[in-house]
Amino acid sequence: MSRNITLSLDEKLIKKTRVLAAREHKSTSRFIGDTLRSLVEESESYEASKLEALKRLEKAPLLGWKKPSARDELHDR
């Protein structure tokens, strides 16, 4: 379902957006909508990938590493 919104943008930005939209043979409205949709999808994909990676890390074996009991122990040589 599409809904209309009102945006207040700088005149220079509006002109540049119209040029970019024309290059892609799209209306300004379609161009802005497609661009926002792409940004949202990219963000959602990143978050999903990040959560999946964190789940895998939680399940991964520790490989014998144990957390140092003190900061000084961490830097012992």
Short mmCIF file of N, CA, C and O in Angstrom, two decimals:
data_model
loop_
_atom_site.label_atom_id
_atom_site.label_comp_id
_atom_site.label_asym_id
_atom_site.label_seq_id
_atom_site.Cartn_x
_atom_site.Cartn_y
_atom_site.Cartn_z
N MET A 1 0.84 -1.17 0.00
CA MET A 1 0.00 0.00 0.00
C MET A 1 0.88 1.24 0.00
O MET A 1 1.78 1.38 0.81
N SER A 2 0.68 2.12 -0.91
CA SER A 2 1.45 3.36 -1.00
C SER A 2 0.69 4.49 -0.33
O SER A 2 -0.54 4.56 -0.41
N ARG A 3 1.46 5.35 0.31
CA ARG A 3 0.88 6.56 0.91
C ARG A 3 1.74 7.74 0.53
O ARG A 3 2.95 7.62 0.35
N ASN A 4 1.14 8.89 0.42
CA ASN A 4 1.87 10.11 0.13
C ASN A 4 2.41 10.71 1.42
O ASN A 4 1.78 10.62 2.47
N ILE A 5 3.61 11.31 1.31
CA ILE A 5 4.17 12.05 2.43
C ILE A 5 4.66 13.40 1.91
O ILE A 5 4.87 13.57 0.71
N THR A 6 4.83 14.31 2.81
CA THR A 6 5.34 15.63 2.45
C THR A 6 6.74 15.77 3.02
O THR A 6 6.96 15.49 4.20
N LEU A 7 7.67 16.19 2.19
CA LEU A 7 9.05 16.38 2.62
C LEU A 7 9.44 17.84 2.43
O LEU A 7 9.04 18.49 1.46
N SER A 8 10.24 18.33 3.33
CA SER A 8 10.83 19.66 3.17
C SER A 8 12.31 19.46 2.91
O SER A 8 13.03 18.94 3.76
N LEU A 9 12.74 19.81 1.71
CA LEU A 9 14.13 19.62 1.31
C LEU A 9 14.70 20.91 0.76
O LEU A 9 13.98 21.75 0.22
N ASP A 10 16.01 21.02 0.85
CA ASP A 10 16.73 22.14 0.28
C ASP A 10 16.53 22.17 -1.24
O ASP A 10 16.52 21.12 -1.89
N GLU A 11 16.38 23.34 -1.80
CA GLU A 11 16.12 23.48 -3.23
C GLU A 11 17.22 22.84 -4.08
O GLU A 11 16.94 22.20 -5.10
N LYS A 12 18.48 23.00 -3.66
CA LYS A 12 19.58 22.39 -4.42
C LYS A 12 19.47 20.87 -4.41
O LYS A 12 19.73 20.22 -5.42
N LEU A 13 19.10 20.32 -3.27
CA LEU A 13 18.95 18.87 -3.17
C LEU A 13 17.81 18.38 -4.07
O LEU A 13 17.93 17.35 -4.74
N ILE A 14 16.74 19.13 -4.11
CA ILE A 14 15.60 18.76 -4.97
C ILE A 14 16.03 18.74 -6.43
O ILE A 14 15.74 17.79 -7.17
N LYS A 15 16.76 19.76 -6.86
CA LYS A 15 17.21 19.82 -8.26
C LYS A 15 18.13 18.65 -8.59
O LYS A 15 17.99 18.01 -9.64
N LYS A 16 19.07 18.35 -7.69
CA LYS A 16 19.99 17.25 -7.94
C LYS A 16 19.26 15.91 -7.94
O LYS A 16 19.59 15.01 -8.72
N THR A 17 18.27 15.78 -7.09
CA THR A 17 17.48 14.54 -7.05
C THR A 17 16.69 14.37 -8.34
O THR A 17 16.61 13.26 -8.88
N ARG A 18 16.15 15.45 -8.85
CA ARG A 18 15.41 15.38 -10.13
C ARG A 18 16.33 14.94 -11.26
O ARG A 18 15.93 14.16 -12.14
N VAL A 19 17.56 15.44 -11.26
CA VAL A 19 18.52 15.05 -12.29
C VAL A 19 18.83 13.55 -12.18
O VAL A 19 18.83 12.83 -13.19
N LEU A 20 19.09 13.07 -10.96
CA LEU A 20 19.38 11.65 -10.78
C LEU A 20 18.20 10.79 -11.19
O LEU A 20 18.37 9.74 -11.83
N ALA A 21 17.00 11.22 -10.84
CA ALA A 21 15.81 10.47 -11.22
C ALA A 21 15.66 10.42 -12.74
O ALA A 21 15.34 9.37 -13.31
N ALA A 22 15.89 11.54 -13.40
CA ALA A 22 15.78 11.59 -14.85
C ALA A 22 16.80 10.66 -15.52
O ALA A 22 16.49 10.01 -16.53
N ARG A 23 17.99 10.57 -14.98
CA ARG A 23 19.01 9.68 -15.52
C ARG A 23 18.56 8.23 -15.49
O ARG A 23 18.95 7.42 -16.32
N GLU A 24 17.74 7.89 -14.49
CA GLU A 24 17.23 6.52 -14.36
C GLU A 24 15.84 6.37 -14.98
O GLU A 24 15.20 5.34 -14.80
N HIS A 25 15.39 7.42 -15.67
CA HIS A 25 14.07 7.41 -16.33
C HIS A 25 12.96 7.11 -15.32
O HIS A 25 12.07 6.30 -15.59
N LYS A 26 13.04 7.77 -14.17
CA LYS A 26 12.05 7.59 -13.12
C LYS A 26 11.51 8.95 -12.69
O LYS A 26 12.19 9.97 -12.85
N SER A 27 10.33 8.92 -12.10
CA SER A 27 9.83 10.15 -11.49
C SER A 27 10.63 10.39 -10.21
O SER A 27 11.26 9.47 -9.67
N THR A 28 10.60 11.62 -9.76
CA THR A 28 11.31 11.94 -8.52
C THR A 28 10.75 11.12 -7.37
O THR A 28 11.50 10.59 -6.55
N SER A 29 9.44 10.99 -7.32
CA SER A 29 8.80 10.22 -6.26
C SER A 29 9.25 8.76 -6.30
O SER A 29 9.59 8.17 -5.27
N ARG A 30 9.26 8.17 -7.48
CA ARG A 30 9.68 6.77 -7.64
C ARG A 30 11.15 6.62 -7.25
O ARG A 30 11.54 5.67 -6.57
N PHE A 31 11.98 7.56 -7.69
CA PHE A 31 13.41 7.51 -7.38
C PHE A 31 13.65 7.55 -5.87
O PHE A 31 14.40 6.74 -5.34
N ILE A 32 12.99 8.49 -5.19
CA ILE A 32 13.16 8.60 -3.73
C ILE A 32 12.64 7.34 -3.04
O ILE A 32 13.29 6.80 -2.14
N GLY A 33 11.49 6.85 -3.47
CA GLY A 33 10.94 5.63 -2.88
C GLY A 33 11.85 4.43 -3.07
O GLY A 33 12.10 3.67 -2.12
N ASP A 34 12.37 4.26 -4.28
CA ASP A 34 13.28 3.14 -4.55
C ASP A 34 14.56 3.25 -3.74
O ASP A 34 15.07 2.25 -3.22
N THR A 35 15.08 4.46 -3.62
CA THR A 35 16.31 4.68 -2.86
C THR A 35 16.10 4.37 -1.38
O THR A 35 16.92 3.69 -0.75
N LEU A 36 15.00 4.85 -0.82
CA LEU A 36 14.70 4.57 0.58
C LEU A 36 14.47 3.08 0.82
O LEU A 36 14.94 2.52 1.81
N ARG A 37 13.75 2.44 -0.09
CA ARG A 37 13.50 1.00 0.02
C ARG A 37 14.82 0.23 0.02
O ARG A 37 15.03 -0.68 0.83
N SER A 38 15.72 0.61 -0.85
CA SER A 38 17.03 -0.04 -0.93
C SER A 38 17.81 0.14 0.37
O SER A 38 18.43 -0.82 0.87
N LEU A 39 17.79 1.33 0.91
CA LEU A 39 18.49 1.59 2.18
C LEU A 39 17.92 0.76 3.32
O LEU A 39 18.66 0.20 4.13
N VAL A 40 16.60 0.68 3.39
CA VAL A 40 15.95 -0.10 4.45
C VAL A 40 16.28 -1.58 4.30
O VAL A 40 16.63 -2.25 5.28
N GLU A 41 16.19 -2.10 3.08
CA GLU A 41 16.49 -3.51 2.85
C GLU A 41 17.94 -3.83 3.18
O GLU A 41 18.24 -4.87 3.77
N GLU A 42 18.84 -2.94 2.82
CA GLU A 42 20.26 -3.14 3.11
C GLU A 42 20.49 -3.16 4.62
O GLU A 42 21.23 -3.99 5.14
N SER A 43 19.85 -2.25 5.33
CA SER A 43 19.99 -2.19 6.77
C SER A 43 19.43 -3.45 7.44
O SER A 43 20.05 -4.01 8.33
N GLU A 44 18.27 -3.90 6.98
CA GLU A 44 17.67 -5.11 7.54
C GLU A 44 18.53 -6.33 7.26
O GLU A 44 18.68 -7.20 8.12
N SER A 45 19.09 -6.41 6.08
CA SER A 45 19.94 -7.52 5.71
C SER A 45 21.20 -7.53 6.58
O SER A 45 21.63 -8.59 7.05
N TYR A 46 21.77 -6.36 6.80
CA TYR A 46 22.96 -6.26 7.64
C TYR A 46 22.65 -6.72 9.06
O TYR A 46 23.40 -7.50 9.66
N GLU A 47 21.54 -6.25 9.62
CA GLU A 47 21.17 -6.62 10.98
C GLU A 47 20.93 -8.12 11.10
O GLU A 47 21.34 -8.75 12.07
N ALA A 48 20.26 -8.70 10.11
CA ALA A 48 20.01 -10.15 10.12
C ALA A 48 21.33 -10.93 10.06
O ALA A 48 21.51 -11.91 10.80
N SER A 49 22.24 -10.49 9.22
CA SER A 49 23.55 -11.14 9.11
C SER A 49 24.33 -11.00 10.41
O SER A 49 24.99 -11.95 10.86
N LYS A 50 24.25 -9.84 11.02
CA LYS A 50 24.97 -9.60 12.28
C LYS A 50 24.43 -10.52 13.37
O LYS A 50 25.21 -11.15 14.10
N LEU A 51 23.11 -10.63 13.47
CA LEU A 51 22.51 -11.51 14.48
C LEU A 51 22.89 -12.96 14.25
O LEU A 51 23.19 -13.70 15.20
N GLU A 52 22.90 -13.39 12.99
CA GLU A 52 23.28 -14.76 12.67
C GLU A 52 24.74 -15.02 13.05
O GLU A 52 25.07 -16.07 13.60
N ALA A 53 25.61 -14.08 12.77
CA ALA A 53 27.02 -14.22 13.13
C ALA A 53 27.20 -14.30 14.64
O ALA A 53 27.99 -15.10 15.14
N LEU A 54 26.47 -13.48 15.37
CA LEU A 54 26.57 -13.51 16.83
C LEU A 54 26.06 -14.84 17.40
O LEU A 54 26.64 -15.37 18.35
N LYS A 55 25.00 -15.39 16.81
CA LYS A 55 24.51 -16.70 17.24
C LYS A 55 25.56 -17.78 17.01
O LYS A 55 25.77 -18.65 17.84
N ARG A 56 26.21 -17.71 15.86
CA ARG A 56 27.26 -18.69 15.56
C ARG A 56 28.43 -18.56 16.53
O ARG A 56 29.01 -19.57 16.94
N LEU A 57 28.79 -17.35 16.88
CA LEU A 57 29.88 -17.14 17.84
C LEU A 57 29.54 -17.72 19.21
O LEU A 57 30.40 -18.28 19.89
N GLU A 58 28.29 -17.58 19.62
CA GLU A 58 27.87 -18.12 20.91
C GLU A 58 27.98 -19.65 20.94
O GLU A 58 28.27 -20.23 21.98
N LYS A 59 27.76 -20.30 19.81
CA LYS A 59 27.79 -21.75 19.73
C LYS A 59 29.20 -22.30 19.45
O LYS A 59 29.44 -23.49 19.58
N ALA A 60 30.12 -21.44 19.06
CA ALA A 60 31.46 -21.88 18.68
C ALA A 60 32.24 -22.38 19.89
O ALA A 60 32.07 -21.89 21.01
N PRO A 61 33.10 -23.38 19.68
CA PRO A 61 33.94 -23.86 20.79
C PRO A 61 34.94 -22.79 21.20
O PRO A 61 35.35 -21.95 20.41
N LEU A 62 35.34 -22.82 22.46
CA LEU A 62 36.26 -21.82 22.98
C LEU A 62 37.71 -22.05 22.58
O LEU A 62 38.55 -21.20 22.77
N LEU A 63 38.03 -23.24 22.09
CA LEU A 63 39.38 -23.57 21.62
C LEU A 63 40.43 -23.44 22.72
O LEU A 63 41.56 -23.06 22.49
N GLY A 64 40.03 -23.70 23.95
CA GLY A 64 40.97 -23.71 25.06
C GLY A 64 41.27 -22.36 25.67
O GLY A 64 42.03 -22.27 26.63
N TRP A 65 40.72 -21.31 25.15
CA TRP A 65 40.98 -19.98 25.70
C TRP A 65 40.14 -19.78 26.95
O TRP A 65 38.99 -20.19 27.02
N LYS A 66 40.76 -19.21 27.98
CA LYS A 66 39.98 -18.87 29.15
C LYS A 66 40.20 -17.39 29.47
O LYS A 66 41.27 -16.83 29.24
N LYS A 67 39.18 -16.78 29.95
CA LYS A 67 39.21 -15.36 30.26
C LYS A 67 40.19 -15.11 31.40
O LYS A 67 40.14 -15.78 32.44
N PRO A 68 41.12 -14.14 31.23
CA PRO A 68 42.06 -13.83 32.31
C PRO A 68 41.30 -13.31 33.53
O PRO A 68 40.29 -12.64 33.42
N SER A 69 41.83 -13.66 34.70
CA SER A 69 41.14 -13.24 35.91
C SER A 69 41.44 -11.77 36.26
O SER A 69 40.69 -11.14 36.98
N ALA A 70 42.55 -11.26 35.71
CA ALA A 70 42.89 -9.87 36.00
C ALA A 70 43.51 -9.24 34.76
O ALA A 70 44.05 -9.93 33.90
N ARG A 71 43.47 -7.93 34.68
CA ARG A 71 44.03 -7.21 33.55
C ARG A 71 45.52 -7.46 33.41
O ARG A 71 46.05 -7.64 32.31
N ASP A 72 46.23 -7.50 34.53
CA ASP A 72 47.68 -7.70 34.50
C ASP A 72 48.03 -9.08 33.91
O ASP A 72 49.03 -9.22 33.20
N GLU A 73 47.22 -10.08 34.20
CA GLU A 73 47.44 -11.41 33.65
C GLU A 73 47.35 -11.42 32.12
O GLU A 73 48.08 -12.12 31.45
N LEU A 74 46.49 -10.60 31.60
CA LEU A 74 46.32 -10.49 30.17
C LEU A 74 47.59 -9.99 29.49
O LEU A 74 47.94 -10.39 28.39
N HIS A 75 48.32 -9.13 30.17
CA HIS A 75 49.51 -8.51 29.58
C HIS A 75 50.81 -9.16 30.01
O HIS A 75 51.88 -8.69 29.70
N ASP A 76 50.75 -10.28 30.75
CA ASP A 76 51.96 -11.01 31.15
C ASP A 76 52.64 -11.57 29.91
O ASP A 76 52.01 -12.02 28.97
N ARG A 77 53.96 -11.58 29.95
CA ARG A 77 54.72 -12.14 28.83
C ARG A 77 55.60 -13.26 29.29
O ARG A 77 56.14 -13.41 30.24
#
